Backbone as JSON, one array per atom type, in Angstrom:
{
  "sequence": "XXXXXXXXXXXXXXXXXXXXXXXXXXXXXXXXXXXXXXXXXXXXXXXXXXXXXXXXXXXXXXXXXXXXXXXXXXXXXXXXXXXXXXXXXXXXXXXXXXXXXXXXXXXXXXXXXXXXXXXXXXXXXXXXXXXXXXXXXXXXXXXXXXXXXXXXXXXXXXXXXXXXXXXXXXXXXXXXXXXXXXXXXXXXXXXXXXXXXXXXXXXXXXXXXXXXXXXXXXXXXXXXXXXXXXXXXXXXXXXXXXXXXXXXXXXXXXXXX",
  "N": [[0.9, -1.32, 0.25], [1.88, 1.5, 0.82], [3.9, 1.67, -1.0], [2.97, 1.92, -3.03], [1.43, 4.13, -2.53], [3.53, 5.93, -3.11], [4.96, 6.13, -5.58], [2.83, 7.46, -6.46], [2.47, 9.69, -5.43], [5.12, 11.07, -5.8], [4.33, 11.27, -8.92], [2.41, 12.66, -8.99], [4.04, 15.25, -7.81], [5.96, 15.53, -9.54], [3.73, 15.84, -12.22], [2.81, 18.81, -11.36], [5.08, 20.11, -11.44], [5.77, 19.96, -13.98], [3.7, 21.65, -14.96], [4.68, 23.46, -13.81], [2.82, 24.13, -11.47], [3.05, 25.67, -8.38], [1.73, 25.9, -6.27], [0.26, 22.85, -5.77], [2.81, 21.85, -5.66], [3.94, 22.48, -3.41], [2.19, 21.93, -1.85], [1.79, 18.79, -1.73], [4.41, 18.6, -0.93], [4.43, 19.51, 1.65], [2.18, 17.28, 2.88], [4.08, 15.14, 2.35], [5.85, 15.58, 4.26], [4.89, 16.01, 6.63], [3.62, 13.72, 6.91], [5.86, 11.78, 7.58], [7.13, 13.21, 9.81], [4.69, 12.69, 11.34], [5.07, 9.76, 11.31], [7.26, 9.67, 12.39], [7.07, 10.74, 15.22], [4.36, 8.46, 15.9], [6.08, 6.17, 16.45], [8.11, 7.25, 18.16], [6.24, 7.38, 20.46], [5.01, 4.66, 20.82], [7.68, 3.55, 21.34], [7.97, 5.16, 23.53], [5.88, 4.26, 25.57], [6.33, 1.72, 25.63], [8.76, 1.92, 27.29], [7.62, 2.88, 29.42], [5.66, 1.11, 30.44], [7.85, -1.07, 31.16], [9.27, 0.49, 33.28], [7.33, 0.83, 34.83], [7.1, -1.89, 35.5], [9.07, -2.71, 36.67], [9.43, -1.22, 39.01], [7.11, -2.71, 39.89], [8.41, -4.99, 40.7], [10.55, -4.19, 42.12], [9.28, -3.45, 44.74], [7.79, -5.64, 45.23], [9.95, -6.95, 45.86], [11.24, -5.41, 48.4], [9.05, -5.85, 50.05], [9.08, -8.76, 50.7], [11.7, -8.75, 51.83], [11.45, -6.93, 53.72], [9.27, -8.25, 55.26], [10.78, -10.68, 55.81], [13.08, -9.29, 57.91], [11.43, -8.92, 59.77], [10.3, -10.71, 60.93], [12.57, -11.72, 62.63], [12.74, -10.53, 64.64], [11.61, -11.42, 66.9], [13.02, -13.75, 67.79], [15.12, -12.87, 67.97], [15.25, -10.76, 70.09], [14.38, -12.37, 72.15], [16.86, -13.8, 72.64], [18.59, -12.16, 73.13], [17.32, -11.3, 75.4], [18.28, -14.12, 76.68], [21.08, -14.14, 77.0], [21.47, -11.83, 78.8], [19.99, -12.29, 81.12], [21.75, -14.67, 82.0], [23.8, -12.94, 82.23], [23.53, -11.38, 84.52], [22.82, -13.34, 86.53], [25.79, -14.11, 87.31], [27.1, -11.16, 87.65], [25.66, -11.49, 89.84], [26.39, -13.45, 91.4], [24.95, -15.69, 92.08], [23.0, -19.05, 91.71], [21.62, -20.32, 88.78], [20.03, -21.98, 86.12], [20.36, -23.01, 83.63], [19.83, -24.71, 81.3], [17.04, -24.12, 80.69], [14.55, -22.32, 79.69], [14.98, -19.09, 78.22], [17.54, -18.78, 78.79], [18.61, -20.9, 78.01], [17.69, -20.88, 75.08], [19.15, -19.04, 74.0], [21.74, -19.84, 74.19], [21.48, -22.27, 72.85], [21.25, -20.66, 70.64], [23.7, -19.68, 70.21], [25.75, -19.56, 67.94], [24.3, -18.65, 66.17], [23.77, -16.55, 63.17], [23.25, -12.87, 62.5], [21.0, -13.05, 59.44], [19.37, -12.06, 57.37], [17.9, -12.42, 54.0], [18.82, -10.73, 50.7], [16.98, -9.46, 48.64], [17.82, -8.2, 45.5], [17.6, -8.1, 42.97], [15.6, -6.88, 41.53], [16.48, -4.13, 41.8], [19.19, -4.32, 40.55], [18.36, -4.74, 37.72], [17.12, -2.65, 37.14], [18.93, -0.72, 38.08], [20.81, -1.44, 35.98], [19.22, -0.91, 33.47], [18.99, 1.95, 33.37], [16.39, 2.56, 34.37], [16.06, 3.99, 36.95], [15.48, 6.77, 36.64], [12.52, 6.62, 36.03], [11.65, 7.12, 38.85], [11.21, 9.66, 39.28], [12.04, 11.12, 41.41], [14.41, 12.35, 43.27], [15.3, 12.15, 45.51], [14.73, 9.92, 46.8], [15.57, 8.38, 44.77], [18.31, 8.2, 45.88], [17.7, 7.26, 48.32], [16.94, 4.54, 47.89], [19.2, 3.41, 46.46], [21.03, 4.02, 48.39], [20.3, 2.74, 50.76], [20.54, -0.25, 49.75], [23.07, 0.0, 49.13], [24.0, -0.26, 52.03], [22.97, -2.31, 53.14], [24.54, -4.3, 51.71], [27.24, -3.34, 53.3], [26.2, -3.92, 55.69], [26.33, -6.53, 55.72], [29.05, -7.58, 55.79], [29.72, -6.19, 58.46], [28.27, -7.79, 60.05], [29.8, -10.15, 59.58], [32.29, -9.48, 60.42], [30.74, -9.54, 63.19], [30.11, -12.46, 63.46], [33.07, -13.48, 63.98], [33.88, -12.38, 66.93], [31.61, -13.65, 67.63], [33.33, -16.96, 67.47], [34.91, -16.23, 68.87], [34.46, -15.69, 71.54], [33.0, -17.87, 72.19], [35.49, -19.74, 72.24], [35.54, -18.55, 74.82], [33.86, -19.86, 76.22], [33.27, -22.61, 76.08], [35.16, -24.47, 77.97], [34.24, -23.81, 79.87], [31.68, -24.38, 80.22], [29.61, -27.39, 80.55], [28.59, -28.61, 77.63], [26.01, -30.39, 75.5], [23.67, -32.84, 74.5], [20.58, -33.19, 74.26], [18.93, -35.38, 73.19], [19.1, -37.78, 71.79], [19.07, -38.2, 68.55], [19.24, -37.2, 65.02], [17.39, -35.84, 64.2], [16.22, -34.31, 66.43], [15.63, -31.59, 66.83], [13.98, -29.57, 67.8], [10.78, -27.77, 67.02], [9.16, -24.81, 65.51], [7.09, -24.67, 67.52], [7.38, -25.31, 69.36], [8.62, -24.86, 73.06], [11.14, -23.91, 73.35], [12.22, -23.67, 70.38], [14.06, -24.89, 67.2], [17.2, -25.98, 67.38], [17.01, -26.61, 69.74], [18.16, -28.81, 70.94], [20.28, -28.82, 71.94], [22.01, -28.51, 74.9], [23.23, -26.96, 77.82], [25.22, -26.95, 80.74], [26.29, -25.09, 82.98], [28.2, -23.7, 86.19], [27.2, -21.04, 87.81], [28.09, -19.82, 90.26], [30.58, -20.97, 91.0], [32.08, -19.57, 88.75], [31.39, -17.14, 88.71], [32.89, -15.39, 89.41], [34.89, -14.97, 87.27], [35.87, -12.91, 85.02], [36.74, -12.94, 82.42], [34.72, -14.88, 81.36], [32.48, -13.37, 81.97], [32.85, -11.02, 80.63], [32.4, -12.25, 77.97], [29.97, -13.22, 77.93], [28.95, -10.98, 78.09], [29.24, -10.07, 75.54], [27.88, -11.25, 73.99], [25.45, -10.86, 74.11], [25.49, -7.87, 73.78], [26.41, -8.54, 70.99], [23.43, -9.36, 70.06], [21.71, -7.84, 71.06], [22.85, -5.33, 69.01], [21.98, -6.63, 66.59], [19.39, -6.9, 66.93], [18.78, -3.83, 66.93], [19.69, -2.81, 64.71], [18.22, -4.33, 62.86], [15.83, -3.29, 63.1], [15.94, -0.62, 61.92], [16.58, -0.89, 59.44], [14.29, -1.98, 58.79], [12.83, 0.36, 59.26], [13.54, 1.76, 57.21], [12.83, 0.33, 54.71], [10.53, 0.71, 55.0], [9.67, 3.35, 54.77], [10.46, 3.87, 52.12], [9.11, 1.97, 50.72], [6.28, 3.73, 50.78], [7.18, 5.81, 49.66], [7.24, 4.6, 47.04], [4.48, 4.02, 46.72], [3.24, 5.79, 46.25], [3.87, 6.92, 43.63], [3.1, 4.87, 42.13], [1.71, 3.47, 39.45]],
  "CA": [[-0.01, 0.2, 0.1], [2.68, 2.1, 0.8], [4.72, 1.41, -1.62], [1.64, 2.21, -4.39], [1.56, 5.8, -2.38], [5.01, 6.91, -2.9], [4.87, 6.57, -6.97], [1.84, 8.72, -6.49], [2.63, 11.51, -4.84], [5.74, 11.01, -7.44], [3.95, 11.42, -9.84], [1.63, 14.33, -9.0], [4.86, 16.37, -7.74], [6.47, 15.82, -11.43], [3.4, 16.87, -12.98], [2.77, 19.87, -11.03], [6.8, 20.52, -11.56], [5.66, 20.59, -15.77], [3.08, 22.9, -15.07], [4.43, 25.22, -12.84], [1.82, 24.6, -10.26], [3.88, 25.8, -7.35], [1.06, 25.53, -4.77], [0.42, 21.96, -6.08], [4.44, 21.11, -5.39], [4.14, 23.01, -2.24], [1.03, 21.12, -0.55], [2.38, 17.86, -1.72], [6.26, 18.43, 0.25], [3.79, 19.27, 2.91], [1.84, 16.33, 3.04], [5.57, 14.37, 2.64], [6.88, 15.96, 5.22], [3.46, 15.7, 7.76], [3.62, 11.94, 6.93], [7.41, 11.72, 8.12], [6.58, 13.16, 10.91], [3.52, 11.74, 12.17], [5.38, 8.55, 11.38], [8.3, 9.73, 13.84], [5.8, 10.61, 16.42], [4.33, 7.35, 16.49], [6.92, 5.02, 16.63], [8.49, 7.52, 19.82], [5.25, 7.27, 21.25], [5.35, 3.68, 21.29], [9.06, 3.58, 22.11], [7.82, 5.8, 25.41], [4.86, 3.56, 25.8], [7.47, 0.66, 26.28], [9.6, 2.24, 28.08], [7.04, 3.1, 30.36], [5.14, -0.47, 30.65], [8.83, -1.62, 31.4], [9.51, 0.66, 34.39], [6.06, -0.07, 35.9], [7.08, -4.08, 36.08], [10.15, -2.98, 37.64], [9.18, -0.66, 40.12], [6.6, -2.97, 41.15], [9.3, -6.17, 41.66], [11.23, -4.03, 43.53], [8.07, -3.18, 45.87], [7.34, -7.02, 45.81], [11.67, -7.79, 46.48], [11.43, -4.76, 49.76], [7.98, -6.09, 50.89], [9.49, -9.86, 50.87], [12.8, -8.64, 52.84], [10.57, -6.76, 55.48], [9.05, -9.94, 55.91], [12.13, -11.76, 56.25], [14.07, -9.13, 58.99], [10.5, -8.52, 60.84], [10.37, -12.33, 61.34], [14.18, -12.24, 62.99], [13.06, -9.14, 65.72], [10.89, -12.4, 68.21], [14.11, -14.49, 68.49], [16.7, -11.76, 68.22], [14.72, -10.19, 71.15], [14.15, -13.63, 73.55], [17.96, -14.35, 72.7], [19.34, -10.91, 74.13], [17.08, -11.65, 77.21], [19.02, -14.9, 77.95], [22.25, -13.31, 77.85], [21.27, -10.7, 79.88], [19.72, -13.24, 82.47], [22.93, -14.84, 82.8], [24.95, -11.86, 82.57], [23.21, -10.64, 85.8], [23.26, -14.37, 87.36], [27.04, -14.05, 87.0], [27.06, -10.63, 88.5], [25.24, -11.36, 91.87], [26.86, -14.8, 91.6], [23.88, -16.28, 91.87], [22.7, -19.95, 90.66], [20.51, -19.8, 87.67], [19.55, -23.42, 85.84], [20.79, -23.06, 81.83], [19.16, -25.79, 80.74], [15.38, -23.51, 80.46], [14.37, -20.93, 79.22], [15.61, -18.04, 77.69], [18.8, -18.8, 78.55], [18.83, -22.56, 77.08], [17.56, -20.86, 73.78], [20.51, -17.92, 73.95], [22.86, -20.36, 74.25], [21.46, -22.98, 71.58], [21.58, -19.9, 69.37], [25.05, -18.77, 70.09], [26.86, -19.55, 66.89], [23.72, -18.09, 64.71], [24.11, -14.94, 62.42], [21.71, -12.17, 61.59], [21.85, -12.89, 58.29], [18.28, -12.4, 56.31], [18.14, -12.43, 52.71], [18.88, -9.63, 50.59], [16.66, -9.61, 47.09], [18.04, -7.22, 44.56], [17.32, -8.66, 41.46], [15.31, -5.96, 40.38], [17.41, -3.27, 41.94], [20.14, -4.51, 39.82], [17.73, -4.75, 36.38], [16.93, -1.05, 37.03], [20.44, 0.08, 37.51], [21.58, -1.44, 34.51], [18.46, -0.32, 31.94], [18.9, 3.15, 33.53], [15.03, 2.4, 34.84], [15.44, 4.76, 38.18], [15.11, 8.1, 35.96], [11.5, 6.49, 36.47], [11.29, 7.29, 39.76], [11.02, 10.91, 38.79], [12.44, 11.94, 42.45], [16.04, 11.96, 43.22], [15.41, 11.61, 47.03], [13.85, 8.64, 46.44], [16.26, 7.39, 44.04], [19.28, 7.95, 46.42], [17.49, 6.8, 49.4], [17.31, 3.12, 47.41], [20.7, 3.03, 46.24], [21.99, 3.72, 49.89], [19.88, 0.96, 51.42], [21.36, -1.85, 48.91], [24.85, -0.18, 49.79], [24.42, -0.66, 53.23], [22.97, -3.6, 53.18], [26.28, -4.75, 51.71], [27.73, -3.04, 54.4], [25.96, -4.96, 57.04], [26.78, -8.2, 55.68], [30.39, -7.2, 56.26], [29.95, -6.09, 59.55], [27.72, -9.67, 60.84], [31.05, -11.04, 59.29], [33.19, -9.36, 61.92], [29.86, -10.52, 64.33], [30.39, -13.83, 63.65], [34.5, -13.25, 64.08], [33.41, -11.91, 67.38], [31.03, -14.79, 68.27], [33.89, -17.84, 67.73], [35.76, -15.5, 69.79], [33.5, -15.79, 72.47], [32.66, -19.34, 71.99], [36.23, -20.19, 73.28], [35.55, -18.48, 76.55], [32.44, -20.23, 76.93], [33.43, -24.25, 75.73], [35.78, -24.25, 78.92], [33.96, -23.44, 81.21], [30.37, -25.2, 80.31], [29.27, -28.0, 79.44], [27.78, -28.71, 76.17], [25.39, -31.93, 75.43], [22.86, -32.97, 73.47], [19.26, -33.93, 74.88], [18.62, -36.49, 72.55], [20.56, -38.66, 70.03], [18.53, -38.57, 66.98], [19.65, -35.84, 64.66], [15.99, -34.9, 64.05], [16.1, -34.04, 67.84], [16.17, -30.2, 66.77], [12.63, -29.17, 68.02], [10.08, -26.86, 65.97], [8.6, -23.73, 65.68], [5.73, -25.1, 68.54], [8.31, -25.75, 71.38], [9.06, -23.44, 73.43], [12.26, -23.72, 72.35], [12.36, -23.65, 68.74], [15.3, -24.62, 66.77], [18.57, -26.31, 67.84], [16.65, -27.12, 71.04], [18.12, -30.03, 71.45], [21.44, -28.68, 72.42], [22.08, -28.43, 76.38], [25.05, -26.22, 78.34], [25.08, -26.62, 82.21], [27.4, -23.63, 83.84], [28.1, -23.96, 87.83], [27.58, -20.01, 87.6], [28.42, -19.72, 91.76], [32.06, -21.14, 90.8], [32.61, -18.89, 87.74], [31.24, -16.08, 88.62], [34.7, -14.07, 89.91], [35.5, -14.9, 85.99], [35.88, -11.51, 84.02], [36.41, -13.37, 80.6], [33.58, -15.35, 81.16], [31.23, -12.16, 81.6], [32.76, -9.85, 78.93], [31.77, -12.65, 76.91], [28.44, -12.88, 77.86], [28.26, -9.69, 77.75], [29.7, -9.2, 74.3], [26.77, -12.23, 73.16], [23.89, -9.75, 74.52], [25.63, -6.68, 72.89], [26.12, -8.55, 69.49], [21.93, -9.41, 69.82], [21.23, -6.08, 70.67], [23.17, -4.36, 67.4], [21.18, -7.36, 65.54], [17.72, -5.9, 67.22], [18.48, -2.38, 66.68], [20.02, -2.93, 63.17], [16.85, -4.72, 62.21], [14.72, -1.96, 63.42], [16.27, 0.67, 61.3], [16.07, -1.64, 58.12], [12.26, -1.85, 58.53], [12.28, 1.56, 58.89], [14.09, 2.41, 55.77], [12.12, -0.29, 53.81], [8.96, 1.1, 55.19], [9.79, 4.92, 53.8], [10.98, 3.49, 50.35], [7.82, 1.6, 50.26], [5.47, 4.53, 51.09], [7.36, 6.74, 48.1], [6.84, 3.78, 46.16], [3.14, 3.48, 46.95], [2.93, 7.34, 46.09], [3.91, 6.8, 42.26], [2.35, 3.4, 41.47], [0.71, 3.47, 38.44]],
  "C": [[1.02, 1.6, 0.26], [3.48, 2.43, -0.25], [3.93, 1.83, -3.09], [1.76, 3.77, -4.52], [2.38, 6.83, -3.45], [4.91, 7.27, -4.43], [4.19, 7.44, -6.86], [1.81, 9.7, -6.28], [4.09, 11.86, -6.1], [5.58, 11.85, -8.12], [3.19, 12.73, -9.57], [2.43, 15.15, -8.99], [5.14, 16.76, -9.3], [5.34, 16.39, -12.45], [3.28, 18.24, -12.33], [4.54, 20.77, -11.29], [6.35, 21.1, -13.18], [4.98, 21.45, -15.46], [2.77, 23.92, -14.84], [3.04, 25.25, -11.86], [2.63, 24.17, -8.94], [2.7, 25.27, -6.21], [0.83, 23.87, -4.73], [1.49, 20.84, -5.27], [4.29, 21.02, -3.85], [3.5, 21.89, -1.15], [0.96, 19.97, -0.77], [3.37, 17.66, -0.89], [5.28, 18.61, 1.62], [3.28, 18.06, 3.51], [3.36, 15.1, 3.46], [5.99, 14.47, 4.19], [5.96, 16.24, 6.45], [3.63, 13.83, 7.66], [4.7, 11.41, 7.78], [7.52, 11.94, 9.61], [5.84, 12.71, 11.98], [4.48, 10.28, 12.49], [6.69, 8.49, 12.67], [7.52, 9.64, 14.98], [5.18, 9.8, 17.38], [4.83, 6.32, 16.81], [7.57, 5.69, 18.1], [7.61, 7.36, 20.88], [4.87, 6.01, 21.77], [6.72, 3.23, 22.06], [8.67, 3.66, 23.76], [6.77, 4.88, 26.28], [5.46, 2.25, 26.68], [7.89, 0.55, 27.27], [9.39, 1.9, 29.83], [6.76, 1.81, 31.39], [6.65, -0.95, 31.39], [9.14, -1.31, 33.19], [8.79, 0.53, 35.32], [6.19, -1.32, 36.17], [8.24, -3.61, 37.28], [9.93, -2.74, 38.91], [8.43, -1.84, 40.62], [6.89, -4.65, 41.37], [10.19, -5.84, 42.37], [10.67, -3.88, 44.68], [8.23, -4.63, 46.14], [8.76, -7.73, 46.55], [11.27, -6.81, 48.14], [9.91, -5.55, 50.44], [8.85, -7.59, 51.14], [10.92, -9.64, 52.21], [12.37, -7.73, 54.14], [9.96, -7.71, 56.1], [9.66, -10.51, 56.74], [12.75, -11.19, 57.69], [12.72, -8.98, 60.21], [10.59, -9.79, 61.58], [11.53, -12.46, 62.77], [13.23, -11.48, 64.31], [12.94, -10.13, 66.98], [12.26, -13.03, 68.98], [15.25, -13.81, 68.79], [16.62, -11.17, 69.74], [14.98, -11.43, 72.81], [15.9, -14.05, 73.56], [19.42, -13.48, 73.58], [18.95, -11.46, 75.72], [17.72, -12.76, 77.82], [20.07, -14.82, 78.19], [22.42, -12.71, 78.93], [20.89, -11.41, 81.07], [20.82, -13.83, 83.0], [24.18, -14.3, 82.99], [24.6, -11.8, 84.5], [23.05, -11.75, 86.67], [24.51, -14.29, 88.17], [27.38, -12.77, 87.93], [26.51, -10.37, 89.73], [25.98, -12.75, 92.25], [25.87, -15.79, 92.89], [23.44, -17.42, 91.09], [21.49, -19.69, 89.66], [20.66, -21.54, 86.85], [19.75, -22.72, 84.17], [20.7, -23.48, 80.88], [17.72, -25.38, 80.68], [15.6, -22.27, 80.29], [14.63, -20.19, 78.25], [16.99, -17.88, 77.66], [19.57, -19.96, 77.84], [18.49, -21.63, 75.09], [18.85, -19.82, 73.36], [21.22, -19.14, 73.74], [23.31, -21.5, 73.01], [21.86, -21.97, 70.64], [22.88, -19.1, 69.43], [26.06, -18.68, 69.5], [25.65, -18.84, 65.2], [24.04, -16.67, 64.4], [22.9, -14.4, 62.07], [22.37, -12.04, 60.14], [20.08, -12.69, 57.25], [18.39, -11.69, 55.42], [17.97, -11.23, 52.1], [18.3, -9.9, 49.07], [16.95, -8.26, 46.77], [17.69, -7.23, 43.27], [16.51, -7.53, 40.38], [15.32, -4.59, 40.45], [18.33, -3.34, 40.59], [19.58, -4.23, 38.36], [17.66, -3.29, 36.28], [18.06, 0.06, 36.93], [21.01, 0.16, 36.27], [20.5, -0.8, 33.34], [18.32, 1.02, 32.53], [16.96, 3.8, 33.76], [14.53, 3.85, 36.27], [15.2, 6.31, 37.99], [13.42, 7.98, 36.28], [10.6, 7.44, 37.59], [10.71, 8.68, 39.87], [11.31, 11.71, 40.45], [13.77, 11.46, 42.85], [15.92, 11.62, 44.41], [15.18, 10.44, 47.29], [15.0, 7.41, 45.95], [17.67, 7.1, 44.9], [18.64, 7.14, 47.79], [17.43, 4.71, 49.07], [18.39, 2.8, 46.93], [21.52, 2.98, 47.93], [21.38, 2.46, 50.87], [20.38, -0.38, 51.02], [22.61, -1.78, 49.24], [24.95, -0.61, 51.08], [23.72, -1.95, 53.38], [24.03, -4.48, 53.22], [26.9, -4.74, 52.64], [27.71, -4.32, 55.83], [26.53, -6.15, 57.04], [28.4, -8.49, 55.97], [30.69, -7.44, 57.54], [29.68, -7.38, 60.31], [29.02, -10.01, 60.13], [31.77, -10.8, 60.54], [32.45, -10.24, 63.11], [30.39, -11.95, 64.36], [32.44, -14.17, 64.13], [34.63, -13.53, 65.93], [32.45, -13.17, 68.7], [31.95, -16.32, 68.42], [34.95, -17.28, 68.87], [35.58, -16.12, 71.7], [33.37, -17.26, 73.08], [33.78, -20.03, 72.61], [36.87, -19.91, 74.69], [34.62, -19.44, 76.82], [32.59, -22.26, 76.88], [34.09, -24.55, 76.9], [34.85, -24.28, 79.98], [32.34, -24.13, 81.42], [30.3, -26.47, 79.63], [28.37, -28.91, 78.8], [27.44, -30.38, 75.94], [24.26, -32.2, 74.66], [21.77, -33.99, 74.5], [18.89, -35.03, 74.54], [19.22, -37.06, 71.27], [20.42, -38.46, 69.02], [19.24, -37.04, 66.42], [18.31, -35.16, 64.58], [15.49, -34.59, 65.28], [16.23, -32.02, 67.6], [15.03, -29.39, 67.48], [12.06, -28.5, 66.69], [9.72, -25.59, 66.55], [7.44, -23.36, 66.58], [5.86, -25.32, 69.71], [8.6, -24.46, 71.58], [10.79, -22.98, 73.49], [12.71, -23.92, 70.94], [13.93, -24.04, 67.73], [16.39, -24.85, 67.23], [18.06, -26.61, 69.28], [17.16, -28.25, 71.94], [19.55, -30.16, 72.21], [21.25, -28.39, 73.81], [23.06, -28.15, 76.77], [24.7, -26.28, 79.98], [26.6, -25.57, 82.12], [27.17, -23.45, 85.83], [28.21, -21.66, 87.78], [28.22, -19.63, 89.32], [30.27, -19.68, 91.75], [33.04, -20.78, 89.58], [32.28, -17.09, 87.76], [32.05, -14.56, 88.66], [35.17, -14.04, 88.32], [35.16, -14.01, 85.42], [35.38, -11.84, 82.8], [35.04, -13.47, 80.03], [32.1, -14.13, 80.82], [31.53, -11.86, 80.94], [32.27, -11.06, 77.8], [30.66, -13.32, 76.91], [27.87, -11.85, 77.52], [28.09, -8.85, 75.99], [28.72, -9.95, 73.32], [25.75, -11.33, 73.24], [24.28, -8.64, 73.57], [25.56, -7.47, 71.6], [24.38, -8.79, 69.01], [21.18, -8.39, 69.85], [21.47, -4.97, 69.74], [22.23, -5.32, 66.46], [19.88, -6.57, 65.34], [17.55, -4.61, 66.53], [18.8, -1.92, 65.08], [18.51, -3.4, 61.77], [15.44, -3.56, 62.09], [14.63, -1.04, 62.02], [16.45, -0.05, 60.02], [14.84, -1.45, 58.08], [11.94, -0.19, 58.41], [12.92, 2.42, 57.65], [13.41, 2.3, 54.51], [11.02, -0.23, 53.96], [8.69, 2.83, 54.27], [9.98, 4.3, 52.33], [9.66, 3.26, 50.39], [6.6, 2.7, 50.11], [5.57, 5.53, 50.11], [7.12, 6.07, 47.29], [5.42, 3.56, 45.83], [2.63, 4.56, 46.03], [3.05, 7.17, 44.73], [3.71, 5.72, 41.66], [1.67, 3.72, 40.15], [-0.72, 3.11, 38.84]]
}
């Protein structure tokens, strides 16, 4: 169709030139130029629509990633708080030189988790794709772009910091091992408890400590303090992470199509 129209237009222009019908020549040129311009506009409009659709999809995926990270981080708070409480209970018993049963309650829970690290998952596939595609311009909010980039950079730094925390845990463990008698409550490898137990996950661990015999041991007291402090740091880092995610999600919701 387009191929037939072009010879027709050229034929009309040729006839107009032969008859010196300059008005017709001008009109035909205007029609040709207008067609080219409109064609370019339609192409650009379609390209813009594709970019907008892609950006909207990436923003939706980023929102889902942040929602998932929020849920994963929030889920760690109760166990982190309970672990902190257990170490604080043991620290206070050492300070008061009062006997306490380390095979029960929060203390048992804390000791069973002494090697656990605080490492909620980081979902960054959408963020990385947005960065590679230059899609952050779709956010049309420089402060939000910076907040998202800073958030992911902070998570990467936190992973390094948590690695340092793992070193502290191992150093502390070397002080606990000579003073605590570690054992397993049951022989079965499957006897690790479940989330409905009073002491879920690794509940098979037992550790006894004669507090009155070790209450003057400042190295041990320092190790217990360190474990409490590590979990306190984990707790407040998680709260900060949740606050940052909530702020970003609020801004993303405001610009969602």
